[in-house]
Short mmCIF file of C-alpha atoms in Angstrom, two decimals:
data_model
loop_
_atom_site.label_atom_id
_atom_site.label_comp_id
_atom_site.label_asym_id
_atom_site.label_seq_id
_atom_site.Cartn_x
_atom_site.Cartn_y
_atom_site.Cartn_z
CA UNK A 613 -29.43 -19.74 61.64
CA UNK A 614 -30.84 -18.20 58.37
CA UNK A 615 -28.17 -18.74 55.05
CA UNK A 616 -29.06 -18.43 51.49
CA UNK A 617 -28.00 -21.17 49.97
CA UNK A 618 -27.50 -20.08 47.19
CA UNK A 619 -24.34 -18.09 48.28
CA UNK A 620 -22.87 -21.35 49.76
CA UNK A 621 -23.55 -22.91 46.58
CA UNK A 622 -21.84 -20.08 44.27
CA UNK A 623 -18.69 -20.29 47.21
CA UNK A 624 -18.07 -23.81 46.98
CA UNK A 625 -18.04 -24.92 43.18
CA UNK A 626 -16.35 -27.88 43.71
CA UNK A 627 -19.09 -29.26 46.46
CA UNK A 628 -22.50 -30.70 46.06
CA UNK A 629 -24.27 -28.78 48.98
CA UNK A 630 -27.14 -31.25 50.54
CA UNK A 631 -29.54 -31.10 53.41
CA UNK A 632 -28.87 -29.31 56.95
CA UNK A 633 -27.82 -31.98 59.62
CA UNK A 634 -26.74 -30.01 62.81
CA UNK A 635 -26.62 -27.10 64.27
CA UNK A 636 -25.14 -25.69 67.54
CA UNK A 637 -23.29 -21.96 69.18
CA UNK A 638 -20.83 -21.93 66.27
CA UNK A 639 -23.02 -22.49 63.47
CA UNK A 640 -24.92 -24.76 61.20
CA UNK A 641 -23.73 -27.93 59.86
CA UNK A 642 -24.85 -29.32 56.55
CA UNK A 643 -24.21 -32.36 53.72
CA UNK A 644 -21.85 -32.13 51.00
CA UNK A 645 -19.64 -34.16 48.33
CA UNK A 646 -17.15 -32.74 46.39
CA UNK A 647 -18.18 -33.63 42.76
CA UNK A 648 -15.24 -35.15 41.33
CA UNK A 649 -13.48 -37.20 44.08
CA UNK A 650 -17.25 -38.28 45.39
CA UNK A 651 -15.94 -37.70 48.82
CA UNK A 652 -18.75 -36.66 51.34
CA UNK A 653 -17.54 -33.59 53.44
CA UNK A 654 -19.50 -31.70 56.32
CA UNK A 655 -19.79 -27.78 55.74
CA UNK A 656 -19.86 -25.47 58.48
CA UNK A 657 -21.44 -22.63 57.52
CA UNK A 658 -21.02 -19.89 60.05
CA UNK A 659 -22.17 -16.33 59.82
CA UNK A 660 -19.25 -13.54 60.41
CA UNK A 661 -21.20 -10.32 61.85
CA UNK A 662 -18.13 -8.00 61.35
CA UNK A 663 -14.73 -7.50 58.97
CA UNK A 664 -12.83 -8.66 62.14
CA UNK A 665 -14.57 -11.53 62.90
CA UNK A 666 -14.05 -12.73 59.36
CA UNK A 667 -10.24 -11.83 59.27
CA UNK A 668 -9.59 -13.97 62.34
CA UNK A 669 -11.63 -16.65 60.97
CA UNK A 670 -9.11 -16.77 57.42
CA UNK A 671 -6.47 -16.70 60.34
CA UNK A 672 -7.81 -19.37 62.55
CA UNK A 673 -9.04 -21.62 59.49
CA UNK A 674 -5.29 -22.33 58.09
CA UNK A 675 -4.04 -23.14 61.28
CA UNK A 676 -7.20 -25.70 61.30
CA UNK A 677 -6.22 -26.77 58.05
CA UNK A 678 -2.79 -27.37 58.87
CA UNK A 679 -3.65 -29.77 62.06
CA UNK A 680 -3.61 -33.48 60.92
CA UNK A 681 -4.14 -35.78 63.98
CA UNK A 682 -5.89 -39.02 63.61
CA UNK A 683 -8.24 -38.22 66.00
CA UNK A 684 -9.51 -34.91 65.40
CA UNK A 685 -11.73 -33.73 62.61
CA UNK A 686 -9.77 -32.61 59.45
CA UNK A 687 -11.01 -29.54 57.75
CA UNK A 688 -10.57 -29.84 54.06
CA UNK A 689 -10.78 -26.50 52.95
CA UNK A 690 -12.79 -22.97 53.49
CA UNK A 691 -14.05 -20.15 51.91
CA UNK A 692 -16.00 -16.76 52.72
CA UNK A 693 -18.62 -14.92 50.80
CA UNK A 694 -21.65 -12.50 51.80
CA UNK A 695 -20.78 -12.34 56.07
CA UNK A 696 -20.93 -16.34 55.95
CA UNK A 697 -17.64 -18.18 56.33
CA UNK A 698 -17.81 -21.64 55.42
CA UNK A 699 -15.71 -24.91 56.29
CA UNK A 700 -15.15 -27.85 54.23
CA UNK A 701 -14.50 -30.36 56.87
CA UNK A 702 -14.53 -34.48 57.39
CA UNK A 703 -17.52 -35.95 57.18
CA UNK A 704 -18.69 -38.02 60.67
CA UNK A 705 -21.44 -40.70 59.99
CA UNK A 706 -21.35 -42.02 63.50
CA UNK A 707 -23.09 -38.89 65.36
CA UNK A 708 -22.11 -37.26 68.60
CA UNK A 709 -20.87 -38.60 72.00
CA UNK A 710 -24.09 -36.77 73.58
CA UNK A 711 -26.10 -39.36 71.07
CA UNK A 712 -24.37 -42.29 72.50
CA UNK A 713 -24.52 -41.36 76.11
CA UNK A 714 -27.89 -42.11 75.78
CA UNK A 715 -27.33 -45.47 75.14
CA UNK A 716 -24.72 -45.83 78.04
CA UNK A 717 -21.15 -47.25 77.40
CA UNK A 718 -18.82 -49.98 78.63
CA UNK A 719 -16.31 -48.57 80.60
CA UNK A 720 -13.61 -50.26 77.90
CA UNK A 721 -15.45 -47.70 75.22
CA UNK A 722 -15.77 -44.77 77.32
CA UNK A 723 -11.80 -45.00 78.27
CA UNK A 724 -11.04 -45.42 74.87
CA UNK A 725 -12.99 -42.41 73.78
CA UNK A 726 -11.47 -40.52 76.51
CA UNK A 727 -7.95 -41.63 76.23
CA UNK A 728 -8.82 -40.89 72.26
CA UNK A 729 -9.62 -37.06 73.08
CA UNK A 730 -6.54 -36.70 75.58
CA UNK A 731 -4.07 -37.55 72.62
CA UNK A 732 -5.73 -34.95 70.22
CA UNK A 733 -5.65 -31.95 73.29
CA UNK A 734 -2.12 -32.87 73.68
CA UNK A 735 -1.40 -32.58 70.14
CA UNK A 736 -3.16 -29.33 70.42
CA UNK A 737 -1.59 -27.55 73.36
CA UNK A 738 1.83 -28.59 71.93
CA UNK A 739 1.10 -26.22 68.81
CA UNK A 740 -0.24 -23.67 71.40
CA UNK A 741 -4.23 -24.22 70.74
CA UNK A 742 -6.60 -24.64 73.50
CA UNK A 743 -10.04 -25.85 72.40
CA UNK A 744 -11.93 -23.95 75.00
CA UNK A 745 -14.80 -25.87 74.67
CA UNK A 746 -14.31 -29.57 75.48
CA UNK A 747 -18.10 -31.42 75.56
CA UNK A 748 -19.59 -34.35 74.10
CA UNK A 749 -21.37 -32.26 71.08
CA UNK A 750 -17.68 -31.68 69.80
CA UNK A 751 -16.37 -35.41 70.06
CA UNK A 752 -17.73 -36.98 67.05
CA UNK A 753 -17.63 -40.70 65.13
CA UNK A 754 -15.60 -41.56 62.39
CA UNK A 755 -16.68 -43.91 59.56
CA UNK A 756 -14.42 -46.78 61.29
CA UNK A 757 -16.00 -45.85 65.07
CA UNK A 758 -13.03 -43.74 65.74
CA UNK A 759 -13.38 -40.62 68.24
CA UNK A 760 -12.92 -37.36 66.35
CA UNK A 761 -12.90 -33.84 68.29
CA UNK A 762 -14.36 -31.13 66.39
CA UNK A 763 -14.62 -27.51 66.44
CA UNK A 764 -10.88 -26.43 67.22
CA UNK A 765 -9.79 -23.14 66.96
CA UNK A 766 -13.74 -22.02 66.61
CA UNK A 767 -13.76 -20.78 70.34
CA UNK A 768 -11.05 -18.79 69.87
CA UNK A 769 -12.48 -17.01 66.57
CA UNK A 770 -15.88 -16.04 68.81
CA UNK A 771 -14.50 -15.35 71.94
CA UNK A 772 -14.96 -11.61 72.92
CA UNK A 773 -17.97 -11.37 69.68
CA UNK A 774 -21.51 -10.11 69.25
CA UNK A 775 -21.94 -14.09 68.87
CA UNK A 776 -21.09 -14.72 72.41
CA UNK A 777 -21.64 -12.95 75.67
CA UNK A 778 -18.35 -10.86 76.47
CA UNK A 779 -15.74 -12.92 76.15
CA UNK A 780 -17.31 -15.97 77.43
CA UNK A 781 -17.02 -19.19 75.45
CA UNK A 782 -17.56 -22.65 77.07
CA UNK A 783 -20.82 -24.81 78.12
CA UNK A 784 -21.91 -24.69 81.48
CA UNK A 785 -21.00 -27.97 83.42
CA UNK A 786 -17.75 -28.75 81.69
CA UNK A 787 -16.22 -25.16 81.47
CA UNK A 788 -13.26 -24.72 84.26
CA UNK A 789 -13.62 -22.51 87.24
CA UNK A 790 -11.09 -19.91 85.72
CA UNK A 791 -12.91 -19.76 82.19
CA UNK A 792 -15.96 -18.85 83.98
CA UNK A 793 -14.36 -16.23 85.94
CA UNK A 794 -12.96 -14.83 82.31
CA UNK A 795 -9.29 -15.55 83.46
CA UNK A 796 -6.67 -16.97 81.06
CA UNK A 797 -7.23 -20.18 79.44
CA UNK A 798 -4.19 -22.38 79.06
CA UNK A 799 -4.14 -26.54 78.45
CA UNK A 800 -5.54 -27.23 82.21
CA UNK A 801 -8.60 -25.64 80.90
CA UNK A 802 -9.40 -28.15 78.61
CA UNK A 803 -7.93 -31.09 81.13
CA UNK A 804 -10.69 -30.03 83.18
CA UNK A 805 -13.36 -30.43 80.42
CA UNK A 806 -11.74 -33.25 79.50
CA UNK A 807 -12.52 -34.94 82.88
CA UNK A 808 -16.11 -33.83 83.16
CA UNK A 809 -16.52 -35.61 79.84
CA UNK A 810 -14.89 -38.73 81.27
CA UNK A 811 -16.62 -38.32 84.34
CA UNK A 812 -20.46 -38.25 82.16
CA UNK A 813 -19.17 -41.53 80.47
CA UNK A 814 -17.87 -43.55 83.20
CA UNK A 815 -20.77 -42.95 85.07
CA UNK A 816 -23.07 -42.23 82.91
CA UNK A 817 -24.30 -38.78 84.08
CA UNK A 818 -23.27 -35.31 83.73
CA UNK A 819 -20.51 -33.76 86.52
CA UNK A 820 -23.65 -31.70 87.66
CA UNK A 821 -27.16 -32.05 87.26
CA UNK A 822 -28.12 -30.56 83.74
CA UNK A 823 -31.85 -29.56 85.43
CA UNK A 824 -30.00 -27.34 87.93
CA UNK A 825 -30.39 -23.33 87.26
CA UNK A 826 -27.49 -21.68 85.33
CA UNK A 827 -26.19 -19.77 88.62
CA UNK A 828 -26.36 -22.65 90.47
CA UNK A 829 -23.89 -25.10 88.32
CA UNK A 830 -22.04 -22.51 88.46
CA UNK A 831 -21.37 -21.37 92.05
CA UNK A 832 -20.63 -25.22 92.55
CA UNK A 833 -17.84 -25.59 89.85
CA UNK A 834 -16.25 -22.35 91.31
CA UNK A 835 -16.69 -23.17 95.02
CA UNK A 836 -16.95 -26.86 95.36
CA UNK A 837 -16.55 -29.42 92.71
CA UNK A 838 -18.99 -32.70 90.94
CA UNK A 839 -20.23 -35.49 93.33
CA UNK A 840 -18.00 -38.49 92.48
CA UNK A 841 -20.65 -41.85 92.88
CA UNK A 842 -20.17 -44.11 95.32
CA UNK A 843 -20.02 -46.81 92.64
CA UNK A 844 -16.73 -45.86 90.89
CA UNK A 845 -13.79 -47.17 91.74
CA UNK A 846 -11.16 -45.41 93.85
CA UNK A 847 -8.61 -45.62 90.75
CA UNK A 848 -10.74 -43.95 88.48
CA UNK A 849 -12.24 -41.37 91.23
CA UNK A 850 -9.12 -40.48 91.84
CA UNK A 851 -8.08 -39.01 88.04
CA UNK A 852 -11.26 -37.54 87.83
CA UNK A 853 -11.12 -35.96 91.33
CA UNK A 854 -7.87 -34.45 90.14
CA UNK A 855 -8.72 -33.74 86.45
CA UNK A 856 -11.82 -31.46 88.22
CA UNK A 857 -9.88 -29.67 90.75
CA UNK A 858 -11.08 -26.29 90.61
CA UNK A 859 -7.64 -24.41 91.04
CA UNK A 860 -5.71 -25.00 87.72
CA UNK A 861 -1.97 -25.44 89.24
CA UNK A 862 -3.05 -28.24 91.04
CA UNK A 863 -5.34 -29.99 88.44
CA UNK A 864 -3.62 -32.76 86.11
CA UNK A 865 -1.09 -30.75 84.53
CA UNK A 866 -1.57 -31.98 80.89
CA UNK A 867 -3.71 -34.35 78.47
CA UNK A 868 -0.69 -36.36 78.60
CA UNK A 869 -0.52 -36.23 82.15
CA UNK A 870 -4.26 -37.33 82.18
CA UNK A 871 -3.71 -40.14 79.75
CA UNK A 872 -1.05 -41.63 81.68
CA UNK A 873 -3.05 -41.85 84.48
CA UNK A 874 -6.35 -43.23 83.05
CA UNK A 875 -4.45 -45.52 81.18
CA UNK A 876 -3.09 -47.19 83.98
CA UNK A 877 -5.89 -47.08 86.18
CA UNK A 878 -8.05 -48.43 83.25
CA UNK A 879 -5.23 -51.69 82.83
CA UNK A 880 -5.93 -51.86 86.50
CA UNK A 881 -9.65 -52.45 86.82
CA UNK A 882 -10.47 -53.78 83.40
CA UNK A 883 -7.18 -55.85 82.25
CA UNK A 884 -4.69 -55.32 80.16
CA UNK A 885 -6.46 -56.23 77.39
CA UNK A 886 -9.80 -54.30 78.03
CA UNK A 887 -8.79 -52.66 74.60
CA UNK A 888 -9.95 -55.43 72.64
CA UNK A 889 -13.17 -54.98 74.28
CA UNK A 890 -13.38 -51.42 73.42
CA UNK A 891 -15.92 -50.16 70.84
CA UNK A 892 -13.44 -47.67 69.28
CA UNK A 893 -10.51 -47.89 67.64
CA UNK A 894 -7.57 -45.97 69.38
CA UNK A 895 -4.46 -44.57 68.02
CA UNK A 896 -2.47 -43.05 70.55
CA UNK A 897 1.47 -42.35 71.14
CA UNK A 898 3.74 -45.52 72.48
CA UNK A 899 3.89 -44.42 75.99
CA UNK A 900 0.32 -44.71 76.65
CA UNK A 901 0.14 -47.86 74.72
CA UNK A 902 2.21 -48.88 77.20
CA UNK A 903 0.49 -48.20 80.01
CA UNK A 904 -2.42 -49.59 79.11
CA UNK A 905 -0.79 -53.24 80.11
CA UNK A 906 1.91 -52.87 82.22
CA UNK A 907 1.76 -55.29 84.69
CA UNK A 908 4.57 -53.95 87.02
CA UNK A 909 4.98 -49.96 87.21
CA UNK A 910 7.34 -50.05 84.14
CA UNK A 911 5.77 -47.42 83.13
CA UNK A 912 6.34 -43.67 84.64
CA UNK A 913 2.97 -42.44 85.21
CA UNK A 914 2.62 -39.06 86.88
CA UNK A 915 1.96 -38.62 90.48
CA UNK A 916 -1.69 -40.16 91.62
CA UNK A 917 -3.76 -38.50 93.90
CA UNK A 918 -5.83 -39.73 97.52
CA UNK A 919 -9.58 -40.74 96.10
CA UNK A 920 -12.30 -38.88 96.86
CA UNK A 921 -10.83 -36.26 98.84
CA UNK A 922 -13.02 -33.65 97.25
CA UNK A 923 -12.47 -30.29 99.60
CA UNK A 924 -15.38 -27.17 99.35
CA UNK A 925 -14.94 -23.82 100.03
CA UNK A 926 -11.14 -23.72 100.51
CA UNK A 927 -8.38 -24.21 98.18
CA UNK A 928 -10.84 -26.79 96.69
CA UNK A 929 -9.14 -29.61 95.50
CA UNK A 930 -8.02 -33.27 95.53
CA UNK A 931 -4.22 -33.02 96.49
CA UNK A 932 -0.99 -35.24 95.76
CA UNK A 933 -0.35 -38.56 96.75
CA UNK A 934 2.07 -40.76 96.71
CA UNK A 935 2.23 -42.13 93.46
CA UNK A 936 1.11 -46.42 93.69
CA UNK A 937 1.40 -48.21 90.60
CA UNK A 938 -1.46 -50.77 90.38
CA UNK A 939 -0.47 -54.31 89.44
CA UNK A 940 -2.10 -56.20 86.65
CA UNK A 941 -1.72 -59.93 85.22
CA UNK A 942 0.33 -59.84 81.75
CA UNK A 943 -1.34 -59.81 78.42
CA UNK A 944 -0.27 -59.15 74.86
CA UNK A 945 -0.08 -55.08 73.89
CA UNK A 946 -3.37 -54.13 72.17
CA UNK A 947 -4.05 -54.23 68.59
CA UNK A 948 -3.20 -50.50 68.09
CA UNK A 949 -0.95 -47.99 66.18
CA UNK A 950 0.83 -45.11 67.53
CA UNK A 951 -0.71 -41.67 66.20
CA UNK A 952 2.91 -40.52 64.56
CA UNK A 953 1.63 -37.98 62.47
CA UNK A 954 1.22 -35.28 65.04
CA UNK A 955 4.89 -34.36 65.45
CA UNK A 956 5.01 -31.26 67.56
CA UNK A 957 7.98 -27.81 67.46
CA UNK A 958 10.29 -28.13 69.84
CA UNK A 959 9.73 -25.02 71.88
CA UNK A 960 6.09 -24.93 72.08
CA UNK A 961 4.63 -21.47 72.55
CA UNK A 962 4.11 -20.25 76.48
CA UNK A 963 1.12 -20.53 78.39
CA UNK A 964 -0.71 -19.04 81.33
CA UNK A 965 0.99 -20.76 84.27
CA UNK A 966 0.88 -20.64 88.25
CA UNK A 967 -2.84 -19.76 90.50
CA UNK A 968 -5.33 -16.81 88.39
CA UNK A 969 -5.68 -13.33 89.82
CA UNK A 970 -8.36 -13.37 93.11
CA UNK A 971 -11.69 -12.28 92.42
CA UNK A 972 -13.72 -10.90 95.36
CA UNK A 973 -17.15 -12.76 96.11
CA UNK A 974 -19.36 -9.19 94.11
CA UNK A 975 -16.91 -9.94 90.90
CA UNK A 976 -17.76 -13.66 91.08
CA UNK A 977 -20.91 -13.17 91.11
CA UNK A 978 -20.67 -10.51 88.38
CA UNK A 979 -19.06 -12.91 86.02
CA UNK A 980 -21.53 -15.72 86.86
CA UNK A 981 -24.33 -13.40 86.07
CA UNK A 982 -22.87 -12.45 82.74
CA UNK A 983 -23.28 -16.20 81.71
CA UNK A 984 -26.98 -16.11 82.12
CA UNK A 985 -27.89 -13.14 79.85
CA UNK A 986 -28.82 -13.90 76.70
CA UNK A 987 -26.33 -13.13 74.15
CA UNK A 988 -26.50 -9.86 71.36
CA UNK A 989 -25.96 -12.39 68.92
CA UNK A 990 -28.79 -14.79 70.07
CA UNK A 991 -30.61 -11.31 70.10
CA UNK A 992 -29.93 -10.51 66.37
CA UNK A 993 -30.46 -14.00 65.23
CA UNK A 994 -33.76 -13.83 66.61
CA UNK A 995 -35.16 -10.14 65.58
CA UNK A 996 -33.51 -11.71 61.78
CA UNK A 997 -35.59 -14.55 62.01
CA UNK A 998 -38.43 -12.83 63.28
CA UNK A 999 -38.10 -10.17 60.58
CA UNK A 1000 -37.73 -13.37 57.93
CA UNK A 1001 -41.15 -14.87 59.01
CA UNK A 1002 -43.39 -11.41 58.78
CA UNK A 1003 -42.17 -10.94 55.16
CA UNK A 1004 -42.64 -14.72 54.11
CA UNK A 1005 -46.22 -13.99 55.74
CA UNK A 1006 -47.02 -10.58 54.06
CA UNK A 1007 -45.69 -12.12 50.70
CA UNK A 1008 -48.21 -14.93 51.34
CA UNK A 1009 -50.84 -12.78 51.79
CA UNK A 1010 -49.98 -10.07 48.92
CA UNK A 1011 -49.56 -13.23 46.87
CA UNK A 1012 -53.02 -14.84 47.94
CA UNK A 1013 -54.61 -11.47 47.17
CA UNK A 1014 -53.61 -11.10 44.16
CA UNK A 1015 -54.50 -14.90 42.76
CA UNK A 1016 -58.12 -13.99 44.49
CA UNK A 1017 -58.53 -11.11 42.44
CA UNK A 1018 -57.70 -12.50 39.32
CA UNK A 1019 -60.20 -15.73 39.75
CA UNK A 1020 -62.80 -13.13 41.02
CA UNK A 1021 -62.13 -10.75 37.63
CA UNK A 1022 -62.13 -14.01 35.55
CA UNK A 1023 -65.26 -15.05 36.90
#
């Protein structure tokens, strides 16, 4: 992404602007501190092709602002200037997810991290905001290890742009069936993202091959569903075979919903105390705390699901089970808070609910299709970069001409 700097530096006074250190679909990312509390920040500078764009960015930004959750990424503050939109937000020393996937995780750390992201969704769709794109890019690390999500409300601001293709926002491999398809989003969405993400720590590999062809991934997360390995146990294939069922009224029917259930399975397998083994610290709400260690199905959990009953073609999808409580030997509650600053309204706003309209096999393939063109606003970034180069090089060479006649006139 081209910027003058310059412009960033005139729109945030109060901000030391330093060195780029990331870049991805919504923008680049570089070091900041704001000069008189020495606090280092991360700016976001992202470039607004059109008056709307920019309006519903100033919209989506205060509501950004506004959300204080201990385990999402706080923006600080924002400002706009020349078609660039720019925001002030936490700074994350401890890289990405995707860097640390790399590395592998314990399966304490990758629950925590999960369970970690579940809260902050929840928190979310309670103040009616899906993130619409759920991946490990957007789960970052806190000074103090602590799993951030990033990028809220950014998805929203794009959707339907020249910066996307149509209206399609997600990342292939972790996007739901019905956000392919271009149907409603609603909190389900991201449950299903949130599993995939689960699913690429616990067993340390993406829910489908990342060298497999666009069209491909995608046919299989409409029609079928990931692989679960035969190395996983049955309690954890079982919330990830229903976090990834394609049809979104019988997926896990919220982050909380999902938390409960990973919780449990997690004080299951790894002990009630496999949070002190955990490489993150986790703040999460009491009821979850609690089902991290309950030892004798105190704790309401929602209703499990039969492992591994992963179903192609049809309905597609692992269905309810009765609900078994696994027993676990006693052990004192982890050292952890509750998050207690993310109080939600008490009539959250409505979302999409029940199956998504039917789509005959020509519009599937349609809207799979659409995902592999290459955007307009790839297009213009490029043809803008392109046009940047040619005039550094003719001002190189108008430049060098000139210095050569002067040395030859001199001489």
């Amino acid at each position: 992404m081209l910027f003058d700097r310059a412009t960033i530096v005139a729109a945030l006074p109060s901000y030391e602007v330093g060195r780029e250190v990331g870049s991805g679909g919504f923008g680049t990312v570089l070091e900041g501190r704001h000069r008189s509390l020495g606090r280092p920040v991360a700016i976001k500078v992202l470039a607004m092709p059109d008056a709307g764009l920019e309006r519903r960015f100033l919209s989506e930004a205060q509501v950004m602002a506004a959300f204080d959750h201990p385990h999402v990424v706080h923006v600080h503050d924002y400002a706009d200037d020349a078609g660039l939109c720019l925001l002030v937000m936490e700074h994350c020393p401890g890289g990405t997810l995707t860097s640390r996937l790399r590395t592998g995780l314990t399966p304490e750390t990758a629950c925590a991290i999960a369970l970690s992201v579940a809260d902050a969704l929840h928190a979310a769709h309670r103040r009616g905001i899906v993130h619409r794109d759920v991946k490990p890019d957007n789960v970052l690390f806190a000074a103090d290890g602590a799993a951030k999500v990033t990028d809220f409300g950014l998805a929203k601001i794009f959707e339907g742009s020249v910066v996307t293709s149509g209206s399609l926002v997600g990342t292939p491999g972790y996007a739901a069936p019905e956000q392919i398809l271009g149907q409603p989003v609603r909190p389900a969405t991201d449950v299903y993202a949130l599993g995939g993400v689960t699913y690429h720590m616990l067993t340390g590999r993406p829910p489908f091959p990342a060298d497999l062809p666009v069209r491909e991934m995608l046919h299989r997360q409409i029609y079928g569903g990931p692989d679960l390995p035969g190395g996983l146990s049955d309690r954890f294939a079982a919330v990830l075979g229903q976090a990834l069922t394609r049809d979104p009224a019988e997926r896990t029917a919220s982050a909380k919903d999902f938390a409960l259930l990973l919780a449990a399975a997690a004080a299951a397998e790894l002990g009630p105390d496999w949070l002190t083994r955990a490489e993150t610290p986790l703040r999460v709400e009491e009821d979850v705390l609690r089902a991290m260690s309950d030892r004798a199905g105190a704790v309401r959990t929602p209703t499990a699901v039969a492992p591994r009953r992963l179903l192609r073609g049809g309905a597609g999808a692992l269905h309810p089970d009765a609900a078994r409580r696994p027993e676990a030997p006693g052990a004192p509650r982890p050292e952890v808070t509750p998050a207690g600053r993310h109080a939600a309204p008490d009539t959250p706003p409505p979302f999409p609910s029940g199956p998504s309209e039917e789509l005959t096999h020509e519009e599937v393939q349609l809207r799979i299709a659409a995902w592999e063109r290459p955007d307009e606003g790839f297009r213009r970034r490029t043809w803008v970069l392109l046009g940047a180069v040619i005039a550094l090089l003719a001002a190189v060479s108008v430049g060098a001409g000139v210095i050569i006649g002067q040395l030859q006139r001199g001489g």
